Amino acid sequence: MKQFFTAGILAWNELHNDRSMPWKKEKDPYRIWLSEIILQQTRVEQGRPYYERFIAAYPAITDLAAAPDEEVFRLWQGLGYYARCKNMLAAARTVAQQHQGRFPDTYEGITALKGVGAYTAAAIASFAYNLPHAVLDGNVYRVLARFFGIDTPTDTTAGKKLFTQLAQDVLPGQQAGTYNQAIMDFGAVVCKPQTPLCKSCRLSSQCEAFQKGLTDLVPVKSKKLRIKKRYFYYLLSGNGSLRYVRKRTGKDIWQNLHEFPMIETPAPVTDAELLSLPAFRALAGPGNIRIESASPEKKQQLTHQTIHARFLRIGPETEVLPPEGFRAVSAAELDRLAFPKIIVDFLKG
Ligand code: SF4
């Protein structure tokens, strides 16, 4: 069954796989690593232009390592999960400073880089060096769970162990890179999350899920994702063309990105309720500050939370003091700073 599976994936790849990606067949570990970091939590279509922009701006890992943080964050803007960008820069600088600019060529060396987990390390090791390490991402979990009919939850310790071993068992040692790419493509194109193409699938004769009508039931997850709603009210204040902004720090989302003074509430509030909040006074200052205009609500979906945001112009301008921790920046500087996508969309109008 395992041999049938591996041979089937390779044959499908050889005969039918026409999924194109700019980094496919790439052998340069820097480019593979960059594409994998960009694609963590990001769809291929969204990640592709970012990959191309990064390669154009930083053709070698040493170029990326030498770039100023703010410039790299600005280029990353819109991709989200900024910890990835921070780790990416740290890893590039490790390669530049501790490996003389040469990307590590062992699985252990690759795993030691910041932001590189088991999946990314296996992808780089197999694509760049054909090392026999199986990738295990959402596509691979799904294909394996369906074909072998496994209902052990994938997000448990037992499930992770079982799937890691199985993925490694079905990996053809001599063709690790080709096979790893093939199984992920197969999951994306044939054994899709919804409506898999079972009728034309060359694995169907031995596929447990297809034979038993279980394709909708596996893979199994033990926990359902709970999405938290958050309500952000941005106060647009400043003096003339200057705007008050600060860099976000701490452990919350959007670390290292900039923001306007903001009040967060656990539920939506009216303008009158907002004006009466102590947080409003703390940010807007004393006096007769009012809300002069408000944008319609904007929404940004993150993995575990939905951000609802409104942008409120407050005034009169001369009475709004810069809140503590914020600084006044010009429109030109505003253009150079990195902001979360929801603010970028608002600024673009
Ligand atoms: S038969 Fe269907 S469920 Fe089974 S591997 Fe093929 S596409 Fe996936």
Tab-separated table of C-alpha atoms in Angstrom, residues 178-293:
chain	number	residue	atom	x	y	z
A	178	THR	CA	10.662	15.917	-6.215
A	179	TYR	CA	8.363	13.784	-4.074
A	180	ASN	CA	7.920	16.412	-1.323
A	181	GLN	CA	6.880	19.001	-3.871
A	182	ALA	CA	4.648	16.449	-5.610
A	183	ILE	CA	2.662	15.407	-2.533
A	184	MET	CA	2.005	19.027	-1.576
A	185	ASP	CA	0.882	19.839	-5.122
A	186	PHE	CA	-1.281	16.706	-5.163
A	187	GLY	CA	-2.982	17.868	-1.949
A	188	ALA	CA	-3.551	21.335	-3.385
A	189	VAL	CA	-4.800	20.232	-6.819
A	190	VAL	CA	-6.344	16.721	-6.508
A	191	CYS	CA	-6.914	15.746	-2.882
A	192	LYS	CA	-8.299	19.211	-2.093
A	193	PRO	CA	-9.897	20.090	1.269
A	194	GLN	CA	-13.341	20.426	-0.320
A	195	THR	CA	-14.553	18.257	-3.203
A	196	PRO	CA	-11.408	16.203	-3.846
A	197	LEU	CA	-11.154	14.838	-7.392
A	198	CYS	CA	-11.552	11.215	-6.317
A	199	LYS	CA	-13.211	9.998	-9.511
A	200	SER	CA	-10.150	10.790	-11.602
A	201	CYS	CA	-7.606	10.083	-8.842
A	202	ARG	CA	-5.081	7.359	-9.646
A	203	LEU	CA	-4.923	6.420	-5.941
A	204	SER	CA	-8.654	5.819	-5.527
A	205	SER	CA	-8.544	2.021	-5.898
A	206	GLN	CA	-6.602	1.742	-2.641
A	207	CYS	CA	-7.680	4.939	-0.928
A	208	GLU	CA	-9.336	4.103	2.412
A	209	ALA	CA	-11.303	7.340	2.656
A	210	PHE	CA	-12.653	7.048	-0.873
A	211	GLN	CA	-13.501	3.371	-0.545
A	212	LYS	CA	-15.330	3.915	2.746
A	213	GLY	CA	-16.900	7.301	1.946
A	214	LEU	CA	-14.861	9.135	4.600
A	215	THR	CA	-13.258	11.914	2.579
A	216	ASP	CA	-15.246	14.575	4.452
A	217	LEU	CA	-14.430	13.081	7.846
A	218	VAL	CA	-10.635	12.872	7.792
A	219	PRO	CA	-8.272	14.395	8.698
A	220	VAL	CA	-9.615	14.983	12.213
A	221	LYS	CA	-8.707	17.839	14.523
A	222	SER	CA	-9.337	17.629	18.248
A	223	LYS	CA	-9.839	21.323	18.834
A	224	LYS	CA	-12.012	23.698	16.933
A	225	LEU	CA	-10.436	27.079	16.307
A	226	ARG	CA	-12.124	29.824	18.323
A	227	ILE	CA	-12.063	33.172	16.573
A	228	LYS	CA	-11.906	36.167	18.877
A	229	LYS	CA	-13.448	39.474	17.828
A	230	ARG	CA	-11.589	42.696	18.619
A	231	TYR	CA	-12.761	46.265	18.036
A	232	PHE	CA	-10.137	48.926	17.331
A	233	TYR	CA	-10.965	52.650	17.243
A	234	TYR	CA	-8.129	54.670	15.739
A	235	LEU	CA	-7.988	58.337	16.638
A	236	LEU	CA	-6.641	60.440	13.812
A	237	SER	CA	-5.116	63.442	15.428
A	238	GLY	CA	-2.156	65.625	14.742
A	239	ASN	CA	-1.166	69.110	13.939
A	240	GLY	CA	-1.495	70.361	10.378
A	241	SER	CA	-0.101	67.618	8.180
A	242	LEU	CA	1.615	65.916	11.115
A	243	ARG	CA	0.108	62.689	12.505
A	244	TYR	CA	0.699	61.068	15.872
A	245	VAL	CA	2.024	57.530	15.557
A	246	ARG	CA	3.996	54.950	17.544
A	247	LYS	CA	5.574	51.574	16.969
A	248	ARG	CA	3.737	48.595	18.471
A	249	THR	CA	5.770	46.590	20.941
A	250	GLY	CA	4.879	43.759	23.307
A	251	LYS	CA	3.567	40.307	22.563
A	252	ASP	CA	0.340	41.187	20.778
A	253	ILE	CA	-0.263	41.079	17.016
A	254	TRP	CA	1.541	43.477	14.649
A	255	GLN	CA	4.697	43.797	16.694
A	256	ASN	CA	7.099	46.401	15.213
A	257	LEU	CA	4.412	47.921	12.996
A	258	HIS	CA	3.163	51.450	13.523
A	259	GLU	CA	-0.245	52.650	14.588
A	260	PHE	CA	-2.255	55.747	15.400
A	261	PRO	CA	-3.571	56.260	18.944
A	262	MET	CA	-6.074	53.428	19.373
A	263	ILE	CA	-8.731	52.337	21.833
A	264	GLU	CA	-9.663	48.667	21.917
A	265	THR	CA	-13.011	47.447	23.173
A	266	PRO	CA	-14.333	43.863	23.481
A	267	ALA	CA	-17.620	44.832	21.781
A	268	PRO	CA	-18.652	47.604	19.379
A	269	VAL	CA	-19.332	51.001	21.002
A	270	THR	CA	-21.117	54.137	19.804
A	271	ASP	CA	-19.273	57.447	19.335
A	272	ALA	CA	-20.885	58.771	22.541
A	273	GLU	CA	-19.746	55.727	24.507
A	274	LEU	CA	-16.250	56.085	23.096
A	275	LEU	CA	-16.093	59.769	24.120
A	276	SER	CA	-16.975	58.837	27.686
A	277	LEU	CA	-14.222	56.220	28.052
A	278	PRO	CA	-11.250	57.206	30.255
A	279	ALA	CA	-8.998	55.748	27.506
A	280	PHE	CA	-10.364	58.365	25.109
A	281	ARG	CA	-9.402	61.216	27.447
A	282	ALA	CA	-5.998	59.645	28.032
A	283	LEU	CA	-5.298	59.600	24.294
A	284	ALA	CA	-7.081	62.738	23.131
A	285	GLY	CA	-6.240	64.983	26.093
A	286	PRO	CA	-8.541	67.155	28.214
A	287	GLY	CA	-10.784	69.851	26.806
A	288	ASN	CA	-13.626	69.834	24.410
A	289	ILE	CA	-12.427	67.193	21.957
A	290	ARG	CA	-15.063	65.741	19.664
A	291	ILE	CA	-15.291	63.209	16.885
A	292	GLU	CA	-15.414	65.189	13.657
A	293	SER	CA	-15.808	62.333	11.214
